[in-house]
PDB file of C-alpha atoms in Angstrom:
ATOM      1  CA  MET A   1     187.458-159.852 108.103  1.00  0.00           C
ATOM      2  CA  ARG A   2     185.050-157.944 105.848  1.00  0.00           C
ATOM      3  CA  VAL A   3     181.822-156.381 107.150  1.00  0.00           C
ATOM      4  CA  GLU A   4     179.104-155.196 104.795  1.00  0.00           C
ATOM      5  CA  MET A   5     176.231-152.913 105.669  1.00  0.00           C
ATOM      6  CA  ALA A   6     172.799-154.235 104.766  1.00  0.00           C
ATOM      7  CA  THR A   7     170.212-151.984 103.155  1.00  0.00           C
ATOM      8  CA  SER A   8     167.232-150.958 105.268  1.00  0.00           C
ATOM      9  CA  ARG A   9     165.014-153.353 103.262  1.00  0.00           C
ATOM     10  CA  GLU A  10     167.407-156.261 103.955  1.00  0.00           C
ATOM     11  CA  GLN A  11     167.584-155.249 107.619  1.00  0.00           C
ATOM     12  CA  ALA A  12     163.808-155.131 107.863  1.00  0.00           C
ATOM     13  CA  LYS A  13     163.496-158.555 106.256  1.00  0.00           C
ATOM     14  CA  ALA A  14     166.062-159.917 108.697  1.00  0.00           C
ATOM     15  CA  GLY A  15     164.291-158.209 111.607  1.00  0.00           C
ATOM     16  CA  ARG A  16     167.291-156.046 112.490  1.00  0.00           C
ATOM     17  CA  ASP A  17     165.986-152.534 111.801  1.00  0.00           C
ATOM     18  CA  GLU A  18     164.113-151.553 114.937  1.00  0.00           C
ATOM     19  CA  THR A  19     163.075-148.117 113.645  1.00  0.00           C
ATOM     20  CA  ARG A  20     161.557-148.981 110.274  1.00  0.00           C
ATOM     21  CA  ARG A  21     157.839-149.662 110.202  1.00  0.00           C
ATOM     22  CA  LEU A  22     156.563-152.291 107.759  1.00  0.00           C
ATOM     23  CA  ARG A  23     154.347-150.719 105.116  1.00  0.00           C
ATOM     24  CA  LEU A  24     151.063-152.574 104.628  1.00  0.00           C
ATOM     25  CA  ALA A  25     148.386-152.658 101.971  1.00  0.00           C
ATOM     26  CA  ILE A  26     145.052-154.112 103.008  1.00  0.00           C
ATOM     27  CA  ALA A  27     143.154-155.761 100.176  1.00  0.00           C
ATOM     28  CA  GLY A  28     139.474-155.881 101.052  1.00  0.00           C
ATOM     29  CA  PHE A  29     137.622-153.413 103.252  1.00  0.00           C
ATOM     30  CA  GLY A  30     134.613-155.454 104.300  1.00  0.00           C
ATOM     31  CA  THR A  31     133.938-156.687 107.834  1.00  0.00           C
ATOM     32  CA  VAL A  32     137.407-158.174 108.421  1.00  0.00           C
ATOM     33  CA  GLY A  33     139.428-155.605 106.467  1.00  0.00           C
ATOM     34  CA  SER A  34     137.791-152.645 108.182  1.00  0.00           C
ATOM     35  CA  ALA A  35     138.238-154.265 111.617  1.00  0.00           C
ATOM     36  CA  VAL A  36     141.944-154.902 110.980  1.00  0.00           C
ATOM     37  CA  THR A  37     142.310-151.333 109.741  1.00  0.00           C
ATOM     38  CA  ARG A  38     140.601-149.978 112.860  1.00  0.00           C
ATOM     39  CA  ILE A  39     142.970-151.972 115.097  1.00  0.00           C
ATOM     40  CA  LEU A  40     145.970-150.602 113.177  1.00  0.00           C
ATOM     41  CA  MET A  41     144.640-147.045 113.516  1.00  0.00           C
ATOM     42  CA  GLU A  42     144.105-147.472 117.266  1.00  0.00           C
ATOM     43  CA  GLN A  43     147.756-148.452 117.731  1.00  0.00           C
ATOM     44  CA  GLY A  44     148.927-145.182 116.209  1.00  0.00           C
ATOM     45  CA  ASP A  45     152.636-144.463 115.949  1.00  0.00           C
ATOM     46  CA  SER A  46     153.489-147.190 118.470  1.00  0.00           C
ATOM     47  CA  SER A  47     152.580-149.817 115.870  1.00  0.00           C
ATOM     48  CA  PRO A  48     155.385-151.569 114.001  1.00  0.00           C
ATOM     49  CA  PHE A  49     153.141-151.238 110.920  1.00  0.00           C
ATOM     50  CA  GLU A  50     152.249-148.323 108.695  1.00  0.00           C
ATOM     51  CA  LEU A  51     149.090-148.641 106.640  1.00  0.00           C
ATOM     52  CA  ALA A  52     149.894-147.272 103.200  1.00  0.00           C
ATOM     53  CA  PHE A  53     147.074-148.574 100.957  1.00  0.00           C
ATOM     54  CA  ILE A  54     143.553-149.901 101.065  1.00  0.00           C
ATOM     55  CA  LEU A  55     142.679-151.858  97.922  1.00  0.00           C
ATOM     56  CA  ASN A  56     138.980-152.413  97.350  1.00  0.00           C
ATOM     57  CA  ARG A  57     136.370-152.360  94.634  1.00  0.00           C
ATOM     58  CA  ARG A  58     133.936-149.426  94.849  1.00  0.00           C
ATOM     59  CA  VAL A  59     136.365-147.278  96.840  1.00  0.00           C
ATOM     60  CA  ALA A  60     133.998-144.275  96.903  1.00  0.00           C
ATOM     61  CA  GLU A  61     131.401-146.340  98.791  1.00  0.00           C
ATOM     62  CA  LYS A  62     133.893-147.771 101.285  1.00  0.00           C
ATOM     63  CA  ARG A  63     135.974-144.697 102.201  1.00  0.00           C
ATOM     64  CA  VAL A  64     135.634-143.706 105.873  1.00  0.00           C
ATOM     65  CA  ASP A  65     136.732-140.568 107.681  1.00  0.00           C
ATOM     66  CA  TRP A  66     138.563-142.394 110.494  1.00  0.00           C
ATOM     67  CA  VAL A  67     141.303-143.591 108.126  1.00  0.00           C
ATOM     68  CA  PRO A  68     143.989-140.884 107.854  1.00  0.00           C
ATOM     69  CA  GLY A  69     144.500-139.012 104.614  1.00  0.00           C
ATOM     70  CA  SER A  70     147.993-140.499 104.345  1.00  0.00           C
ATOM     71  CA  VAL A  71     146.430-143.872 103.466  1.00  0.00           C
ATOM     72  CA  HIS A  72     145.891-144.186  99.731  1.00  0.00           C
ATOM     73  CA  TRP A  73     142.600-145.788  98.625  1.00  0.00           C
ATOM     74  CA  THR A  74     142.591-147.546  95.261  1.00  0.00           C
ATOM     75  CA  ASP A  75     140.859-150.214  93.218  1.00  0.00           C
ATOM     76  CA  ASN A  76     144.016-150.792  91.148  1.00  0.00           C
ATOM     77  CA  ILE A  77     146.332-153.636  92.197  1.00  0.00           C
ATOM     78  CA  ASP A  78     149.073-152.254  89.926  1.00  0.00           C
ATOM     79  CA  GLU A  79     149.200-149.085  91.990  1.00  0.00           C
ATOM     80  CA  VAL A  80     149.716-151.141  95.143  1.00  0.00           C
ATOM     81  CA  LEU A  81     152.332-153.476  93.661  1.00  0.00           C
ATOM     82  CA  ASP A  82     154.282-150.611  92.072  1.00  0.00           C
ATOM     83  CA  SER A  83     154.607-148.965  95.492  1.00  0.00           C
ATOM     84  CA  ASP A  84     157.126-149.622  98.248  1.00  0.00           C
ATOM     85  CA  ILE A  85     154.777-151.682 100.419  1.00  0.00           C
ATOM     86  CA  ASP A  86     156.321-154.605 102.253  1.00  0.00           C
ATOM     87  CA  VAL A  87     153.216-156.730 102.872  1.00  0.00           C
ATOM     88  CA  LEU A  88     149.898-157.272 101.109  1.00  0.00           C
ATOM     89  CA  VAL A  89     147.289-158.291 103.686  1.00  0.00           C
ATOM     90  CA  GLU A  90     144.589-160.055 101.653  1.00  0.00           C
ATOM     91  CA  LEU A  91     141.245-159.953 103.473  1.00  0.00           C
ATOM     92  CA  ALA A  92     138.794-159.894 100.572  1.00  0.00           C
ATOM     93  CA  GLY A  93     138.213-163.656 100.394  1.00  0.00           C
ATOM     94  CA  GLY A  94     137.244-165.869  97.498  1.00  0.00           C
ATOM     95  CA  LEU A  95     139.343-166.903  94.519  1.00  0.00           C
ATOM     96  CA  ASP A  96     138.867-164.053  92.076  1.00  0.00           C
ATOM     97  CA  PRO A  97     140.344-161.471  91.944  1.00  0.00           C
ATOM     98  CA  THR A  98     142.196-162.331  95.161  1.00  0.00           C
ATOM     99  CA  GLY A  99     144.138-165.219  93.634  1.00  0.00           C
ATOM    100  CA  THR A 100     145.498-162.906  90.962  1.00  0.00           C
ATOM    101  CA  TRP A 101     146.383-160.243  93.560  1.00  0.00           C
ATOM    102  CA  VAL A 102     148.242-162.729  95.760  1.00  0.00           C
ATOM    103  CA  ARG A 103     150.116-164.364  92.861  1.00  0.00           C
ATOM    104  CA  ARG A 104     151.179-160.993  91.482  1.00  0.00           C
ATOM    105  CA  ALA A 105     152.250-159.733  94.911  1.00  0.00           C
ATOM    106  CA  LEU A 106     154.372-162.820  95.519  1.00  0.00           C
ATOM    107  CA  ALA A 107     155.883-162.652  92.019  1.00  0.00           C
ATOM    108  CA  SER A 108     156.870-159.026  92.665  1.00  0.00           C
ATOM    109  CA  GLY A 109     158.681-159.987  95.873  1.00  0.00           C
ATOM    110  CA  LYS A 110     156.058-158.689  98.317  1.00  0.00           C
ATOM    111  CA  SER A 111     155.168-160.668 101.404  1.00  0.00           C
ATOM    112  CA  VAL A 112     151.533-161.754 101.687  1.00  0.00           C
ATOM    113  CA  VAL A 113     149.329-162.468 104.681  1.00  0.00           C
ATOM    114  CA  THR A 114     145.928-164.009 104.049  1.00  0.00           C
ATOM    115  CA  ALA A 115     143.114-165.612 105.977  1.00  0.00           C
ATOM    116  CA  ASN A 116     141.571-166.868 102.727  1.00  0.00           C
ATOM    117  CA  LYS A 117     140.953-170.579 103.280  1.00  0.00           C
ATOM    118  CA  ALA A 118     139.409-171.057  99.828  1.00  0.00           C
ATOM    119  CA  LEU A 119     142.501-169.659  98.139  1.00  0.00           C
ATOM    120  CA  ILE A 120     144.892-171.703 100.269  1.00  0.00           C
ATOM    121  CA  ALA A 121     142.878-174.886  99.658  1.00  0.00           C
ATOM    122  CA  ALA A 122     142.814-174.298  95.903  1.00  0.00           C
ATOM    123  CA  GLU A 123     146.323-172.928  95.346  1.00  0.00           C
ATOM    124  CA  GLY A 124     148.282-173.238  98.585  1.00  0.00           C
ATOM    125  CA  VAL A 125     151.124-175.409  97.292  1.00  0.00           C
ATOM    126  CA  ALA A 126     151.570-173.325  94.129  1.00  0.00           C
ATOM    127  CA  LEU A 127     151.514-170.077  96.149  1.00  0.00           C
ATOM    128  CA  SER A 128     154.100-171.449  98.565  1.00  0.00           C
ATOM    129  CA  GLU A 129     156.376-172.421  95.667  1.00  0.00           C
ATOM    130  CA  LEU A 130     155.912-169.000  94.072  1.00  0.00           C
ATOM    131  CA  ALA A 131     156.785-167.283  97.347  1.00  0.00           C
ATOM    132  CA  CYS A 132     159.961-169.332  97.690  1.00  0.00           C
ATOM    133  CA  ARG A 133     161.061-168.501  94.142  1.00  0.00           C
ATOM    134  CA  HIS A 134     160.612-164.749  94.621  1.00  0.00           C
ATOM    135  CA  ARG A 135     162.024-164.247  98.095  1.00  0.00           C
TER     136      ARG A 135
END
């Protein structure tokens, strides 16, 4: 019988690594994005999630002092996708640029969570197929 050790990323995907926190990037810091961020911040270290990035246009106008300095603010999706985040949480809404962000995240093997009904209605089947291909 041969036993192989899984990497921490494989363990996290399989739900077997109890100590590793999933690294999140929130795309969109409007009403919903800022509320989700606040909830994550209130959970502190007990949260199974670590907020790593906030992606938003006009970052200088959106930055708030209650988000820790460890969270990187950017308006560049490449910076987010080139990082070691596990999940892109898309909360910006609409089809553009969010559709591009979600497609690129899925194509790069990132998981995506979205509440964007317009995007799902317009591209849901194609996004699902893309996610399956890049798992």
